[in-house]
mmCIF file of C-alpha atoms in Angstrom:
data_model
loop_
_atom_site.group_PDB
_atom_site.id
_atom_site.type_symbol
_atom_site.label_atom_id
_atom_site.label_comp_id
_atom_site.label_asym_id
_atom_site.label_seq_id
_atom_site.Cartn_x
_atom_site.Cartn_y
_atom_site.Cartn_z
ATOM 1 C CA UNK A 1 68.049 74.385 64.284
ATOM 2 C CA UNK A 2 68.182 74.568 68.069
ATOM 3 C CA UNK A 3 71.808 75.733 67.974
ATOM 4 C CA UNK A 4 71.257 78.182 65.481
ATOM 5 C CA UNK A 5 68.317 79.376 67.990
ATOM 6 C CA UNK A 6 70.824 79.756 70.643
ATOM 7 C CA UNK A 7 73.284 81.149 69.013
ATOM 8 C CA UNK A 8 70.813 84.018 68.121
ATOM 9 C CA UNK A 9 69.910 84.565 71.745
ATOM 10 C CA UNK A 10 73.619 84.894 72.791
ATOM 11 C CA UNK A 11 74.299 86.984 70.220
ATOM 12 C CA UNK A 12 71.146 89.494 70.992
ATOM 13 C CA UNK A 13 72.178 88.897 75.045
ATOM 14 C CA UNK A 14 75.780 90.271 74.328
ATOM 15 C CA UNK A 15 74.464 93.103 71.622
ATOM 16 C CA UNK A 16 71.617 94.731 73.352
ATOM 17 C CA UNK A 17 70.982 93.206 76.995
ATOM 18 C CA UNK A 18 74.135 93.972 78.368
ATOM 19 C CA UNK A 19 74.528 97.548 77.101
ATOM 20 C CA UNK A 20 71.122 98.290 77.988
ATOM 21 C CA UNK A 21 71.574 96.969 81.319
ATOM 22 C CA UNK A 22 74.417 99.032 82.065
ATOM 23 C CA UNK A 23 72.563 102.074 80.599
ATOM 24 C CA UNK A 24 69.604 101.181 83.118
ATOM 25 C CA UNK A 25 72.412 100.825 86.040
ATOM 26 C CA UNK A 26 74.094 104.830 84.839
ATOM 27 C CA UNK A 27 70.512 106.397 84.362
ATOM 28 C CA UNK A 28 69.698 105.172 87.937
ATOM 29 C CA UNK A 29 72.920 106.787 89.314
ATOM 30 C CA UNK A 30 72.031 110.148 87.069
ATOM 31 C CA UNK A 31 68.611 110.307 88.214
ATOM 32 C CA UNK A 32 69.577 109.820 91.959
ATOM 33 C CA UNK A 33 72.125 112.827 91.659
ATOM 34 C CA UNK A 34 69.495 114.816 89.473
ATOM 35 C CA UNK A 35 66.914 114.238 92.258
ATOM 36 C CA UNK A 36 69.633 115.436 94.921
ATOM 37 C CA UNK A 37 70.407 118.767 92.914
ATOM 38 C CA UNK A 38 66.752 119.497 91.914
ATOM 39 C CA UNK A 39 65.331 118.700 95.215
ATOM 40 C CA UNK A 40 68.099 118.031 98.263
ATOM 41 C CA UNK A 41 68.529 119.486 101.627
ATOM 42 C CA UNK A 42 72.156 121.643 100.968
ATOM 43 C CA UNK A 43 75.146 122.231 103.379
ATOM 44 C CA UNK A 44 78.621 123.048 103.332
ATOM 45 C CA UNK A 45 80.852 120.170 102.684
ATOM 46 C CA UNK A 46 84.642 119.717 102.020
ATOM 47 C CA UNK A 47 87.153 117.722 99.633
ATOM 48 C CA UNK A 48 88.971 115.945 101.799
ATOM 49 C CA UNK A 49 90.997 113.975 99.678
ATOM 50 C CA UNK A 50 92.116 113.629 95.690
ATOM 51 C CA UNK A 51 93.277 109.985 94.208
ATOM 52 C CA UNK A 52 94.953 110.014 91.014
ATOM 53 C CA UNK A 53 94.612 106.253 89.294
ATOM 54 C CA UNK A 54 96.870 106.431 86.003
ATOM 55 C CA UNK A 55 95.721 103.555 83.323
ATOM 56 C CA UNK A 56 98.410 102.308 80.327
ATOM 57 C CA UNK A 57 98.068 99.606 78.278
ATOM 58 C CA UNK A 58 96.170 97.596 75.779
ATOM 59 C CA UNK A 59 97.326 99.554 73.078
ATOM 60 C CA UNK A 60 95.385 102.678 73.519
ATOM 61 C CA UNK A 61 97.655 104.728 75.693
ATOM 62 C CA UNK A 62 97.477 106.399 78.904
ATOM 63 C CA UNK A 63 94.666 107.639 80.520
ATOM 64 C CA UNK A 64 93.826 109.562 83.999
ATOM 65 C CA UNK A 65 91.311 110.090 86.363
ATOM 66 C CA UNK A 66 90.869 111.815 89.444
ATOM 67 C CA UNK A 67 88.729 110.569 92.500
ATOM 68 C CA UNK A 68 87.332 113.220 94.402
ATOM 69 C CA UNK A 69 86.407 112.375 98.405
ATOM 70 C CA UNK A 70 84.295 115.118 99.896
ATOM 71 C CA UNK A 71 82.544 115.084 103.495
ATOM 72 C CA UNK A 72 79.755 117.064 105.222
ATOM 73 C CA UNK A 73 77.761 116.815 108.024
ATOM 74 C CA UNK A 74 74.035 116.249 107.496
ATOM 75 C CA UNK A 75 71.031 118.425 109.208
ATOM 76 C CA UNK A 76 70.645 115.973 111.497
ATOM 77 C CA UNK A 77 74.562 116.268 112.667
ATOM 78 C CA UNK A 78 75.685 112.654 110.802
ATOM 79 C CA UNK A 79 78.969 113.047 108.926
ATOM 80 C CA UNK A 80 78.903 111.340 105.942
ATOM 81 C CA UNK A 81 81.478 111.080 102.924
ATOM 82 C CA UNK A 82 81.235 110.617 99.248
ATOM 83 C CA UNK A 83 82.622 110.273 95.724
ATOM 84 C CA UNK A 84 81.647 112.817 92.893
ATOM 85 C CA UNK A 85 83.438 114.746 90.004
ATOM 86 C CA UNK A 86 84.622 118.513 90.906
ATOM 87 C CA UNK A 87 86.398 121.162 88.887
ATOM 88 C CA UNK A 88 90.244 120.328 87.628
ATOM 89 C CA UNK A 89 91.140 123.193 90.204
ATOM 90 C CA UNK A 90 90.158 121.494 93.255
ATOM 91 C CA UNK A 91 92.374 121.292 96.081
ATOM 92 C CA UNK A 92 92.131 119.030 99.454
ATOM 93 C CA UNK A 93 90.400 121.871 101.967
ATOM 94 C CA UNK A 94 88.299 123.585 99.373
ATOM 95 C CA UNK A 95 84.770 124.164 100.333
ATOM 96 C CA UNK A 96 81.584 122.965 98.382
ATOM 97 C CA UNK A 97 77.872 123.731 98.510
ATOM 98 C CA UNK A 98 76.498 119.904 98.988
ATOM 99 C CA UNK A 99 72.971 118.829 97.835
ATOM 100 C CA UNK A 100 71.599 115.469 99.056
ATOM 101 C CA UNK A 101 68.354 113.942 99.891
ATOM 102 C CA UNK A 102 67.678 113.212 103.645
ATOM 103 C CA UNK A 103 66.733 109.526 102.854
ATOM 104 C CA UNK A 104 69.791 109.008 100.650
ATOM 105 C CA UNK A 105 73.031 110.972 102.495
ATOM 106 C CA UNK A 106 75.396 108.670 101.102
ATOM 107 C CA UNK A 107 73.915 109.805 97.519
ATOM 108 C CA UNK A 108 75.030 113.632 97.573
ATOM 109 C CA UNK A 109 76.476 115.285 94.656
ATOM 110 C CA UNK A 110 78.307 119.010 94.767
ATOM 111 C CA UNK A 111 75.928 121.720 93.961
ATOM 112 C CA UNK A 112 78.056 123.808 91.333
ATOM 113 C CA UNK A 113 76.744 127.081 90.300
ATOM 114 C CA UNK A 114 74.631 126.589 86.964
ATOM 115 C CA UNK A 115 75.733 123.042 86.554
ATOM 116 C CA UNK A 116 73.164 120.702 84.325
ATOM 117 C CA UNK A 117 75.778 118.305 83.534
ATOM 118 C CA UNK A 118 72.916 115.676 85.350
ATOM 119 C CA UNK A 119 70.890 116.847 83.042
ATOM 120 C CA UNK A 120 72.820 116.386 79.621
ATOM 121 C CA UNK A 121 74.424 113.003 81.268
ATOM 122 C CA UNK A 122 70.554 111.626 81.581
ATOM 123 C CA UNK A 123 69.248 112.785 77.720
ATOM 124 C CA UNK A 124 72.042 111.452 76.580
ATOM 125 C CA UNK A 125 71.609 108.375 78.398
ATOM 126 C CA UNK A 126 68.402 108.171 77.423
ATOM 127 C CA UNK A 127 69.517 108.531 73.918
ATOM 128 C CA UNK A 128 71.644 105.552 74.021
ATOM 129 C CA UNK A 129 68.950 103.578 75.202
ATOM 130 C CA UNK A 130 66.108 104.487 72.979
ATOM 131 C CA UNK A 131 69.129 103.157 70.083
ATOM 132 C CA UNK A 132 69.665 100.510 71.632
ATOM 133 C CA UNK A 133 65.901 99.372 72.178
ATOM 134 C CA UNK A 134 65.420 100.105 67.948
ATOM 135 C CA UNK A 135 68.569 97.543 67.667
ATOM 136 C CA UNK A 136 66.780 94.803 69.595
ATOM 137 C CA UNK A 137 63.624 94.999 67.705
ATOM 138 C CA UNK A 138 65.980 95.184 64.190
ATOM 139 C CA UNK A 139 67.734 92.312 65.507
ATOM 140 C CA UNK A 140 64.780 90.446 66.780
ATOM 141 C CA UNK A 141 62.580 91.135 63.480
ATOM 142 C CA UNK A 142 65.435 90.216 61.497
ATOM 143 C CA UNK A 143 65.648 86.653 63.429
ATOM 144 C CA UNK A 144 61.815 85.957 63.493
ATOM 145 C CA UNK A 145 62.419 86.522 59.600
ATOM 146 C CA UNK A 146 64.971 83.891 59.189
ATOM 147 C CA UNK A 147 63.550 81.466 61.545
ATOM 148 C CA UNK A 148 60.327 81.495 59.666
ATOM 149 C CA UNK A 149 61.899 81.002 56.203
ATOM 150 C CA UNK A 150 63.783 77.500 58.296
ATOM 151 C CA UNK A 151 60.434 76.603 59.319
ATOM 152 C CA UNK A 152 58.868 76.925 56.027
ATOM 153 C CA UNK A 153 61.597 74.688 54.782
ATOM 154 C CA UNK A 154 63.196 77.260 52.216
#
């Protein structure tokens, strides 16, 4: 009985906590750039630099992403540099409207024109975890259910 116990707990850690951890983690990251949009001190910043990291293997193919490394110099005269996505057309040199919050410089985000991808990235992230909290209480229900008909000797 006790292993069947922890069996179920492993199996609801690796289902639900972890996902929903690593939900909690993104939304965090979302909110902080949401925040930094919505309410951020904004300057002129530029990319200074573009990676390119190619991924092949495990069966599914090749994929691509681009790292974008932009700097700007805060109100306060502190240069700072950080990560963040940009358009497919940006070029080392190009210059960016920067939002970031004075506590936070390190968290700044470009400030593109009509951009709410924040925005959709949060709802939907929100989304996954509202699912994934309705999982955990199916899965946990469904446990208390079996463990009960065990105890009643069934």
């Amino acid at each position: 009985m006790i292993f069947v116990v922890l069996v179920f707990v492993a199996l609801v850690s690796v289902i639900v906590i972890a996902p929903v951890a690593a939900g909690v983690i993104a939304v965090r990251k979302v909110r902080r750039r949401t925040r930094a949009q919505q309410r951020g001190l904004r300057t002129e910043g530029r990319c200074i630099r573009i990676e390119t990291v190619r991924r092949s293997g495990g069966g599914y193919g090749t994929s691509m992403r681009r790292y974008y490394l932009f700097e700007y110099i805060t109100h306060d005269g502190r240069q700072v540099r950080f990560e963040d996505t940009a358009p497919n057309t940006t070029m080392p040199g190009d210059l960016f409207t920067v939002s970031y919050l004075p506590e936070d410089p390190e968290g700044a985000t470009i400030a593109l024109p009509g951009d709410r991808t924040a925005r959709r990235e949060l709802g939907c992230l929100l989304g996954f975890l509202g699912f994934a909290l309705i999982i955990a209480l199916v899965i946990a229900g469904v446990g208390v259910g079996v463990f009960s008909l065990f105890a009643v000797g069934v």
